[in-house]
Coordinates of C-alpha atoms in Angstrom, one line a residue:
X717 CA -127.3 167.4 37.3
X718 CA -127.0 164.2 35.4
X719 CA -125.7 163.5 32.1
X720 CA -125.5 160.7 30.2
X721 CA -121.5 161.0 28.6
X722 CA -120.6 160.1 25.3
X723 CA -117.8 156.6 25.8
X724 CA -115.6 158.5 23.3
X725 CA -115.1 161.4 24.9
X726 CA -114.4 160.2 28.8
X727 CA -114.9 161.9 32.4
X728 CA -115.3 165.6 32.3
X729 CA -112.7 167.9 33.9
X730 CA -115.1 169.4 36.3
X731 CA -118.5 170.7 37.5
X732 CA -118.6 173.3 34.3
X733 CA -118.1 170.1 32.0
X734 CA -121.3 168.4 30.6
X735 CA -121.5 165.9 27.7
X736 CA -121.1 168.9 25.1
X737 CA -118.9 170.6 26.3
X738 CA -116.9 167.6 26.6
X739 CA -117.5 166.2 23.0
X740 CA -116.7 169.9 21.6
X741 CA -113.8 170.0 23.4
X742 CA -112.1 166.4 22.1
X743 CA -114.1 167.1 18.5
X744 CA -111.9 170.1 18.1
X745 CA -108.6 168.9 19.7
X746 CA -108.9 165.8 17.5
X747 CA -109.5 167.4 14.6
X748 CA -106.6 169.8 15.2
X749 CA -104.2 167.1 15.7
X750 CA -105.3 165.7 12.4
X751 CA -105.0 168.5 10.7
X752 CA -101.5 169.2 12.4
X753 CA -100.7 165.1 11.4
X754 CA -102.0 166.4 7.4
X755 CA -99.2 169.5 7.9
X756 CA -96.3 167.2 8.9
X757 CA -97.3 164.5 6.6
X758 CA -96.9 167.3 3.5
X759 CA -93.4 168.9 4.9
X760 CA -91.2 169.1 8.0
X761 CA -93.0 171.8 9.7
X762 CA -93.6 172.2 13.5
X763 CA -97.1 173.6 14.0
X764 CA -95.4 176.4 15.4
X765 CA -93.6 177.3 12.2
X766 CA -96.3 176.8 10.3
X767 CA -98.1 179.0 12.0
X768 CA -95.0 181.9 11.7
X769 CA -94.9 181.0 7.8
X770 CA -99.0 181.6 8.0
X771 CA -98.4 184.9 9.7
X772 CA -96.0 186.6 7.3
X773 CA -98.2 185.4 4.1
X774 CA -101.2 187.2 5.4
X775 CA -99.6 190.5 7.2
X776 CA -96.5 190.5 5.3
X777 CA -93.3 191.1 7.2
X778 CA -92.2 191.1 11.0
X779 CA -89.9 192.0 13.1
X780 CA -89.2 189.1 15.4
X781 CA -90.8 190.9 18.3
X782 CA -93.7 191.1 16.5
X783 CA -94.0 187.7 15.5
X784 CA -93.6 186.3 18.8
X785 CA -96.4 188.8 20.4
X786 CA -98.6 187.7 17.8
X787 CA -97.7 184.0 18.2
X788 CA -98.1 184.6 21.7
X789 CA -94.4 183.0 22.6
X790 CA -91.8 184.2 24.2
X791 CA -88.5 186.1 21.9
X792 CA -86.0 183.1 22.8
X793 CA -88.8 180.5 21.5
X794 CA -89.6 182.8 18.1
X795 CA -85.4 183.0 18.0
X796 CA -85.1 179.2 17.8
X797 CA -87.9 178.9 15.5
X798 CA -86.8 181.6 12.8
X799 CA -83.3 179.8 13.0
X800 CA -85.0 176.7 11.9
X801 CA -86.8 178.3 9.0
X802 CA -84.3 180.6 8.3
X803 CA -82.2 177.1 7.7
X804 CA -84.7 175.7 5.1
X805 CA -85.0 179.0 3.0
X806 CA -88.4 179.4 4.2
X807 CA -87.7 182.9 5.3
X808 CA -85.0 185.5 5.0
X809 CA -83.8 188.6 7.2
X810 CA -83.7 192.0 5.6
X811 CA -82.8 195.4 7.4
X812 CA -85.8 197.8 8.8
X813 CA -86.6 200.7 6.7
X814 CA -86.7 202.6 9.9
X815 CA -84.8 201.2 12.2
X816 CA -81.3 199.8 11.8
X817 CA -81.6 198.3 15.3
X818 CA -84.4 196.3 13.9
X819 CA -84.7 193.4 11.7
X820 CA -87.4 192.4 9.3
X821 CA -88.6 188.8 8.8
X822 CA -90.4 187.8 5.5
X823 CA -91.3 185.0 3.4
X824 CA -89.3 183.8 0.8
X825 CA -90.4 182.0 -2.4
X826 CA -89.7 178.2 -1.1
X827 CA -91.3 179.5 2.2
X828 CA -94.6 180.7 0.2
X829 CA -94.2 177.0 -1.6
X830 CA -94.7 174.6 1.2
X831 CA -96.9 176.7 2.8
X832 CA -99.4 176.1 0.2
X833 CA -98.1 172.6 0.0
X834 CA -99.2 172.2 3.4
X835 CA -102.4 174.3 3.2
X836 CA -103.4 172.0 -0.1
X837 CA -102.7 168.7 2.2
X838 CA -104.7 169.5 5.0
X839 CA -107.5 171.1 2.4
X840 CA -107.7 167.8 0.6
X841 CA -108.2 165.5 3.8
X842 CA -110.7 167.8 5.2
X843 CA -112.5 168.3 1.6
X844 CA -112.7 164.7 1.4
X845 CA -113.9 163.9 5.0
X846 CA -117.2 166.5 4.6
X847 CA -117.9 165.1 1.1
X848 CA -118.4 161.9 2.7
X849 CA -121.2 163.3 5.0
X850 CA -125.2 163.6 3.8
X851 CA -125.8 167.2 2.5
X852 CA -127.8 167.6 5.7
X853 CA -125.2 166.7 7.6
X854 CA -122.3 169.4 5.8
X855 CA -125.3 172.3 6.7
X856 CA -125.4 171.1 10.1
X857 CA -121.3 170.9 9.7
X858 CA -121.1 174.7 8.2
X859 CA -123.4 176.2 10.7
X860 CA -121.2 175.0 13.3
X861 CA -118.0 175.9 12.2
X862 CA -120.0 179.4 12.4
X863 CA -120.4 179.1 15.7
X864 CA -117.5 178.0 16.7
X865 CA -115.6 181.0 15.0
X866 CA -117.8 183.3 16.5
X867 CA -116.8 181.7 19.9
X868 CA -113.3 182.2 19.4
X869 CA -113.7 185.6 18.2
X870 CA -115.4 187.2 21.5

């Protein structure tokens, strides 16, 4: 099998690895560290707490347990990282209505502030980068964002 490679994206990683799988692959990891770069840029957020602060707006409060199973990290990481946030007001600590053993994690009012600080930031860039594109181009952008969710939701 021969493939002529796009220069931008380099040498694929292996025999599964052809020219689109290779330009999806940096396409999305670029834009992701762009998007990451808008997050930082708008407040002092690892992408890691970010993603904790996105967590508890849209399923409302955690134990830690929980929140490190669903950020797939181990307790000591999700310990650390609730200390952080924990330090900035971005979340407080509140007893388990079940469970005294347990603690519950939520989102605080400056927590639900810079996360749509951050969400407007990155919103804006990307906004601005598709408006640049030909309406053809945005359709052909649309349908594969699509695709692409549908690929990470298997």
């Amino acid at each position: 099998m021969h493939t002529t490679l796009n220069p931008l994206v380099g040498t694929p990683y292996g025999p599964q690895e052809d020219d689109l799988t290779s330009t999806v692959r940096v396409a999305v990891h670029r834009t992701a560290r762009r998007l990451r770069h808008e997050a930082q840029a708008a407040a002092d957020l690892t992408q890691t707490q970010f993603c904790v602060l996105s967590s508890l707006d849209r399923l409302g409060p955690m134990t830690p347990g929980e929140l490190a199973d669903h950020e797939q990290v181990q307790p000591p990481s999700m310990t650390r990282t609730l200390a952080g946030l924990q330090a900035a007001d971005y979340i407080a600590r509140g007893s388990h209505p079940r469970d005294r053993r347990q603690v519950l994690v939520s989102l605080t009012d400056e927590g639900s502030q810079v996360l749509t600080k951050v969400r407007r930031r990155r919103t804006a860039w990307l906004a601005e980068a598709l408006a640049e594109l030909e309406p053809d181009d945005r359709e052909v952008m649309r349908r594969a964002a699509d695709l692409l969710l549908a690929m990470v939701d298997r």
